[in-house]
Coordinates of C-alpha atoms in Angstrom, one line a residue:
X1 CA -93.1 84.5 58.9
X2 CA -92.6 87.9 60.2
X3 CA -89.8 90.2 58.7
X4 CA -87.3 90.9 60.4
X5 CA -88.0 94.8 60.6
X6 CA -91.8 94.1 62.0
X7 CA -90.9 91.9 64.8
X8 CA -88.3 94.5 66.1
X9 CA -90.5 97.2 65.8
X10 CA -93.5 94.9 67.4
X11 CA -91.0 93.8 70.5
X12 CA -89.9 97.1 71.1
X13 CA -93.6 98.6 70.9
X14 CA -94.1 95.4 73.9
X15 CA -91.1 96.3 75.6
X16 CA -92.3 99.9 75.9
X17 CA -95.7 99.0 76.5
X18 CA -94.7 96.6 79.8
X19 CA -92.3 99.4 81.0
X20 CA -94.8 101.7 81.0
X21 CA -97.8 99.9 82.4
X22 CA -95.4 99.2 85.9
X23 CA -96.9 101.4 88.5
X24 CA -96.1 101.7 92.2
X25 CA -98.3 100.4 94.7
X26 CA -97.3 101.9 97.6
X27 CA -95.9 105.5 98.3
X28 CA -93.4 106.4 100.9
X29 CA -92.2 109.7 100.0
X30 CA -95.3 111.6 100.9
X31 CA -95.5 109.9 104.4
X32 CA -94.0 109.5 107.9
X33 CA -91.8 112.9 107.2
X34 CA -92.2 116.8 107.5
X35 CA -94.7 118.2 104.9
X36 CA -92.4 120.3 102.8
X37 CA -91.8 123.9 104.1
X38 CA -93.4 123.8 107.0
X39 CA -93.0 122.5 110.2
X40 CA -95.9 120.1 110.7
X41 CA -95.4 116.2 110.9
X42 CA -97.7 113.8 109.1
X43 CA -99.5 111.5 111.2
X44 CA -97.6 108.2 111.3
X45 CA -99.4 106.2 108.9
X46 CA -98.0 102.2 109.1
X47 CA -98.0 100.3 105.6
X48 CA -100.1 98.1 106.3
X49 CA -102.9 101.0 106.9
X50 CA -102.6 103.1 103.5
X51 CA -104.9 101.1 101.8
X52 CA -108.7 103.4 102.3
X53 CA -110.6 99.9 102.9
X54 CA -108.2 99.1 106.1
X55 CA -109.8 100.3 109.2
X56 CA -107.6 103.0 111.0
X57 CA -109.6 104.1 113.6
X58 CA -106.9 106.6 115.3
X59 CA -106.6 108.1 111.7
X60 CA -107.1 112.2 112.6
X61 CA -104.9 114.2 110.3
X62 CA -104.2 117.4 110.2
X63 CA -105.5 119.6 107.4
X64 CA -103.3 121.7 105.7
X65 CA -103.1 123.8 103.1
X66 CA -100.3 126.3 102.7
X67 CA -100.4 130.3 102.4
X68 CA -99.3 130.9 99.3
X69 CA -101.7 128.9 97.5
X70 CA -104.7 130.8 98.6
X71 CA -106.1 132.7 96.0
X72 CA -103.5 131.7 93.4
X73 CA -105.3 132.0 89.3
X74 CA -103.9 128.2 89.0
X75 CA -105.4 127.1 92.3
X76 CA -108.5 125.9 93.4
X77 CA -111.1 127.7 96.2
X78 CA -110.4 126.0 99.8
X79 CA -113.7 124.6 100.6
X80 CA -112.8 124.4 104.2
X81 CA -112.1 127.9 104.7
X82 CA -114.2 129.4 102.3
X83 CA -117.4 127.4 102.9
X84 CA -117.8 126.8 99.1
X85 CA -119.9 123.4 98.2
X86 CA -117.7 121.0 97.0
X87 CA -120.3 118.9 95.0
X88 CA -120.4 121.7 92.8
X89 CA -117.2 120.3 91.4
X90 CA -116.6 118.4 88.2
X91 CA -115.0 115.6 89.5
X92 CA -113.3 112.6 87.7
X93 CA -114.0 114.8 84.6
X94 CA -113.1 117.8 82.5
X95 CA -114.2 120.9 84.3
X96 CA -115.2 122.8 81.9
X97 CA -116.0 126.1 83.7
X98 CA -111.8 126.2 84.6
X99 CA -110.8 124.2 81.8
X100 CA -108.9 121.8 84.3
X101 CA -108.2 118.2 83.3
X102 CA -109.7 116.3 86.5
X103 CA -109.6 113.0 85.6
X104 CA -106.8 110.9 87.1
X105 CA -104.7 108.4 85.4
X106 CA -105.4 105.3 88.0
X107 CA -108.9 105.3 87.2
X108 CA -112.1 107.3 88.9
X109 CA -110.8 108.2 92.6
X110 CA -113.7 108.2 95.2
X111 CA -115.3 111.3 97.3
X112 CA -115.2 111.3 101.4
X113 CA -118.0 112.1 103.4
X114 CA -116.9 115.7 102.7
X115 CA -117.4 115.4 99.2
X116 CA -113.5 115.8 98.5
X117 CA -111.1 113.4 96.8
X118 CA -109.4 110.7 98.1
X119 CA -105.5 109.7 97.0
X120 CA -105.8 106.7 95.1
X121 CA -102.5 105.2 96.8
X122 CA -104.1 105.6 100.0
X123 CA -103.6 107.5 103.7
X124 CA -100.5 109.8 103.2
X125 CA -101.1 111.7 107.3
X126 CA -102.2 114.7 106.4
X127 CA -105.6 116.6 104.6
X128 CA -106.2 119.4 101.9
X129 CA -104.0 120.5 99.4
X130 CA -100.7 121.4 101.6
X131 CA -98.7 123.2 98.5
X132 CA -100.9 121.9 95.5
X133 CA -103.1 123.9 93.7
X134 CA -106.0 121.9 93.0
X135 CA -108.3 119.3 95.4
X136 CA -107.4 115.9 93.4
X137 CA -104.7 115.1 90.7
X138 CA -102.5 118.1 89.7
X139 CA -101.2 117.1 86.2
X140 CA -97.3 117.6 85.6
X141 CA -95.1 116.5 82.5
X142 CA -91.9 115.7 82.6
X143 CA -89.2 115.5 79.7
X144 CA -86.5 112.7 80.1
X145 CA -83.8 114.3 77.8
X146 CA -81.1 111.4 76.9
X147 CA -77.9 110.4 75.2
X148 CA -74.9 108.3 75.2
X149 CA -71.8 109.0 77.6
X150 CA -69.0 109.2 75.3
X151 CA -65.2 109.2 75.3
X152 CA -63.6 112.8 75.4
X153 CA -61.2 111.9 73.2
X154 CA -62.3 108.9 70.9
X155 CA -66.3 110.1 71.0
X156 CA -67.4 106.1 71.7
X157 CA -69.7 105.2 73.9
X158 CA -69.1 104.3 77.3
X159 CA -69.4 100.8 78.5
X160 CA -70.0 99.9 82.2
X161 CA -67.0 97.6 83.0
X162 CA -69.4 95.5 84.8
X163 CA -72.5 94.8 83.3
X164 CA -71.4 95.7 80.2
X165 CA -73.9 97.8 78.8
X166 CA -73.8 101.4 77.2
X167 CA -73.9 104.6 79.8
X168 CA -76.6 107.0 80.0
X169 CA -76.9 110.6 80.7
X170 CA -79.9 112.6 81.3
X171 CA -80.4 116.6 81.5
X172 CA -80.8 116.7 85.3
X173 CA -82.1 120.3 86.8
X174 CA -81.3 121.0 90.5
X175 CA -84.7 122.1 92.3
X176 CA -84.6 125.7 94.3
X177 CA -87.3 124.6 96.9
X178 CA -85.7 121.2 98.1
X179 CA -81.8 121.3 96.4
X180 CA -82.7 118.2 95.0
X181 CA -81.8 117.2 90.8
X182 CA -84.8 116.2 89.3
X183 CA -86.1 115.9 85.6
X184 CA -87.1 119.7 84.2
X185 CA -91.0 119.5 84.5
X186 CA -93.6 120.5 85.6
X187 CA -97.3 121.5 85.9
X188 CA -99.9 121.2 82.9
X189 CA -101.3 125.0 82.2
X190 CA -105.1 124.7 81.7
X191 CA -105.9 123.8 78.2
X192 CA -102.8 122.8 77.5
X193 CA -101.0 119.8 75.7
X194 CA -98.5 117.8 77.6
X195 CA -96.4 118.2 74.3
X196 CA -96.4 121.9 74.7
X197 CA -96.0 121.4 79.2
X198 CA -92.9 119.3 77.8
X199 CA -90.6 121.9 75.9
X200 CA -91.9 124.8 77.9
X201 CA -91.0 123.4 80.9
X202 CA -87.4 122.1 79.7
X203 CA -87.1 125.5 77.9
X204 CA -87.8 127.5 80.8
X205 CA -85.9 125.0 83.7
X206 CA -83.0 124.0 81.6
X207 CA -82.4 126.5 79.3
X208 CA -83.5 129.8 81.2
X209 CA -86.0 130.7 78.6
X210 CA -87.6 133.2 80.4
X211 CA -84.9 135.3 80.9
X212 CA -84.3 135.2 76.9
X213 CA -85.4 138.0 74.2
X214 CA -88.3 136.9 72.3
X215 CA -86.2 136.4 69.3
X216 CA -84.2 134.0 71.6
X217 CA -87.2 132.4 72.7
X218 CA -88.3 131.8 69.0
X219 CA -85.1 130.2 67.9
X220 CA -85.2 127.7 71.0
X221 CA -88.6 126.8 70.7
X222 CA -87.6 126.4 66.9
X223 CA -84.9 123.6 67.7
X224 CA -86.9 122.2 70.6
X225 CA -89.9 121.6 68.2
X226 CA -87.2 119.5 66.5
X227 CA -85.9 117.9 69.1
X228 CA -89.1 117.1 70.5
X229 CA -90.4 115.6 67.6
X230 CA -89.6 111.5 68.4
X231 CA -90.3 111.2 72.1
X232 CA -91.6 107.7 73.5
X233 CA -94.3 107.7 76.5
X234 CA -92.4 105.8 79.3
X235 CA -94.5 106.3 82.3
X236 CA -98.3 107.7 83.0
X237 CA -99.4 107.7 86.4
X238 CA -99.6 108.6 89.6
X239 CA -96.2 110.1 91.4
X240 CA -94.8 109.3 94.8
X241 CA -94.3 113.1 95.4
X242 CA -93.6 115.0 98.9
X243 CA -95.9 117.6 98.6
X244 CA -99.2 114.9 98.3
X245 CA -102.2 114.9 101.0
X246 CA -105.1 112.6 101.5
X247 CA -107.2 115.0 98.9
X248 CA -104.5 116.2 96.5
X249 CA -101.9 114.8 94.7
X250 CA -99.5 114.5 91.7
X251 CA -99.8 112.4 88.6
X252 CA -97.4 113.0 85.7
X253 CA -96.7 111.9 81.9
X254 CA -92.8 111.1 81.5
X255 CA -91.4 111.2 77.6
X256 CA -87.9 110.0 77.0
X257 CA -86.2 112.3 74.0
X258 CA -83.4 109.8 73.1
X259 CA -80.2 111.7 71.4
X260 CA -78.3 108.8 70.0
X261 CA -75.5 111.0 68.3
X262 CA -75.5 113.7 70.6
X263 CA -76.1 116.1 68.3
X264 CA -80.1 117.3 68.6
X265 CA -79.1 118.6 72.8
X266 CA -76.0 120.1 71.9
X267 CA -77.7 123.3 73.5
X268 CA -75.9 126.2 76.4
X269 CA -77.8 125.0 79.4
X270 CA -78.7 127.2 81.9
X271 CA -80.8 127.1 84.8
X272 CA -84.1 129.2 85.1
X273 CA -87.4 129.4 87.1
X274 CA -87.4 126.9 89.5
X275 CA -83.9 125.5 89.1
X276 CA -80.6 126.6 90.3
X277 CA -78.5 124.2 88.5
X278 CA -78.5 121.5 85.1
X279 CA -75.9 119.6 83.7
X280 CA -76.4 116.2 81.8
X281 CA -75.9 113.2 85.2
X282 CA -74.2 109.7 84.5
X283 CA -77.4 106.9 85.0
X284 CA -76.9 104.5 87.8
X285 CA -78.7 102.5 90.3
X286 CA -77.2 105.2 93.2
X287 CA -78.8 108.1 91.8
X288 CA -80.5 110.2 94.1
X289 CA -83.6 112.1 92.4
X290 CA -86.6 114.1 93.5
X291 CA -89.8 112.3 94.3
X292 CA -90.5 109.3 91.7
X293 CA -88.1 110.6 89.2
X294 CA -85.6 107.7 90.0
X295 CA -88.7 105.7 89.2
X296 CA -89.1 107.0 85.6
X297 CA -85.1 106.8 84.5
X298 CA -85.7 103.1 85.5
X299 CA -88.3 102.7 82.8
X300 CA -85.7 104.7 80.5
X301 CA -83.0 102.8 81.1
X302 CA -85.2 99.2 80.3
X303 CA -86.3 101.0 77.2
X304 CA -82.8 101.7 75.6
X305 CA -81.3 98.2 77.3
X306 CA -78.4 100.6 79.1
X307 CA -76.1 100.0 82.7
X308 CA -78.1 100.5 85.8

C-alpha cells in the first residue's frame, strides 16, 4: 500500500503533468484581424483551411515584416529583401553560429518551397516575420506569480460563494503596445535559461528594475532568487499570439510561483519596460488577457483546485 504522503505527491505530479500536456489545436487570435500596428488585414483564412495538408488554392498572403525589426542584434536577416540563402539556416536545431534555440516545442516544423518555416498550427493570412525577430519559433517565458485573495480585515481566504472554492490573484502587468494585462514575460535572450528570462522579465515588467540603482537591482534579484526557487511548469508550447505569421511565431514556457501565505510577493510593484501598469487581478472565467495568457491561468487554476 502506498503512504499516504507518496500518493499525494504522485497525483499531484499526474495532475500537473495532464494540465500541462493540454495544447490548443486551433489558433484564432493571430487570424481574420489587423496584424498589430499596422494597417494591413490578414487574408481570411476559414477554419476548416488552417491545417497545411488542406488544399487552399486562393491562399496568396501578403508578406510582411515590419520596420523596426530590420537590422535589430535580436533579429534575424530578411531573406526576402536581402537575398540571403535560407538553407544556410540551422533549422529545428540549436544554431550555434547565433546561439538561438530553434527547435520548437510541437515537434520538428516543416520548410516551404522557400526553404522557410511553416507555423505548426497552420495558415494564420499573412507571411514573414510581421513584428517577430526570428523566421520560426521565438521563445518567451512567462512567470505566473500567485496567491490567495484574502479578507482585509480577518486575512482568510476568500471563498467564491458559488463554487465554493478558494480565490486567486495573479501579478497582472498592463501591455504599452496593445493596453492589454497580460502575465510579465517575455523573450528568451540568446544563451539564456528560461529561469533567468523568468525573474528578469518580472523584475524589469513588474517591478521597474531597470530604472533601479544597481544596488537595488541586487537586493531584488536577491529576494526574487528566493521567490523563484519552487515554481511548477504549467504550460510548454506553442502560443495563440497576435503578432504570428505563416513563417514566425511564438512558443512560450509558463511557471506558476504559488505564494500561499502571501508573504514571498509582498514587494512595491511598479511598472517598467514594456508595461504601463501591475497590480495583483482577482481569477475568473471573465478575465480578459493578452493572447493565450487566459489559456495558461486555466492550467493554474486546475493545478491549485481554485474558483474559475
Amino acid at each position: 500500500m502506498l503512504k499516504k504522503g507518496l500518493f499525494f505527491g504522485i497525483c499531484c505530479f499526474a495532475s500537473a503533468f495532464s494540465i500541462l500536456k493540454q495544447v490548443p489545436n486551433m489558433h484564432y487570435k493571430c487570424r481574420n484581424s489587423q496584424y498589430p500596428r499596422s494597417n494591413l488585414m490578414r487574408l481570411h483564412v476559414p477554419d476548416d483551411k488552417v491545417p497545411w495538408n488542406v488544399e487552399f488554392p486562393d491562399y496568396f498572403p501578403i508578406s510582411y515584416t515590419d520596420p523596426s525589426v530590420y537590422g535589430k542584434p535580436w533579429a534575424d536577416v530578411d531573406f526576402e529583401k536581402e537575398g540571403a540563402n535560407p538553407q544556410r539556416i540551422s533549422w529545428n536545431q540549436i544554431d550555434t553560429s547565433l546561439n538561438v534555440d530553434r527547435t520548437s516545442f510541437t515537434g520538428n516544423y516543416r520548410l516551404n518551397t522557400d526553404g522557410l518555416p511553416m507555423n505548426p498550427m497552420g495558415r494564420t493570412g499573412i507571411k514573414g516575420r510581421g513584428l517577430l525577430g526570428r523566421w520560426g519559433p521565438n521563445h518567451a517565458g512567462d512567470p505566473i506569480v500567485t496567491r490567495w485573495a484574502r479578507d482585509l480585515v480577518t486575512k482568510s481566504v476568500k471563498v467564491d460563494s458559488t463554487t465554493k472554492k478558494p480565490i486567486l490573484q495573479f501579478v497582472s502587468i498592463q501591455r504599452k503596445d496593445s493596453k492589454e494585462w497580460a502575465i510579465p514575460g517575455g523573450m528568451v535572450d540568446p544563451g539564456e535559461m528560461i529561469t533567468e528570462t523568468l525573474k528578469r522579465e518580472f523584475a524589469e515588467e513588474a517591478l521597474n528594475c531597470l530604472e533601479k540603482t544597481e544596488a537595488q537591482r541586487k537586493a531584488v534579484n536577491d529576494r526574487l532568487d528566493k521567490a523563484f526557487k519552487n515554481g511548477v511548469e504549467v504550460y510548454k508550447g506553442y502560443v495563440d499570439d497576435p503578432r504570428n505569421t505563416d513563417n514566425a511565431w511564438m512558443e512560450t514556457v509558463a511557471y506558476n510561483f504559488h505564494d500561499d501565505k502571501n508573504d514571498i510577493f509582498n514587494m512595491n510593484f511598479k511598472a517598467g519596460d514594456d508595461a504601463i501598469g501591475v497590480r495583483w487581478m482577482n481569477i475568473d472565467r471573465n478575465i480578459k488577457l493578452y493572447a493565450s495568457h487566459k489559456h495558461f491561468i486555466e492550467k493554474v487554476v486546475q493545478l491549485r483546485g481554485a474558483h474559475w
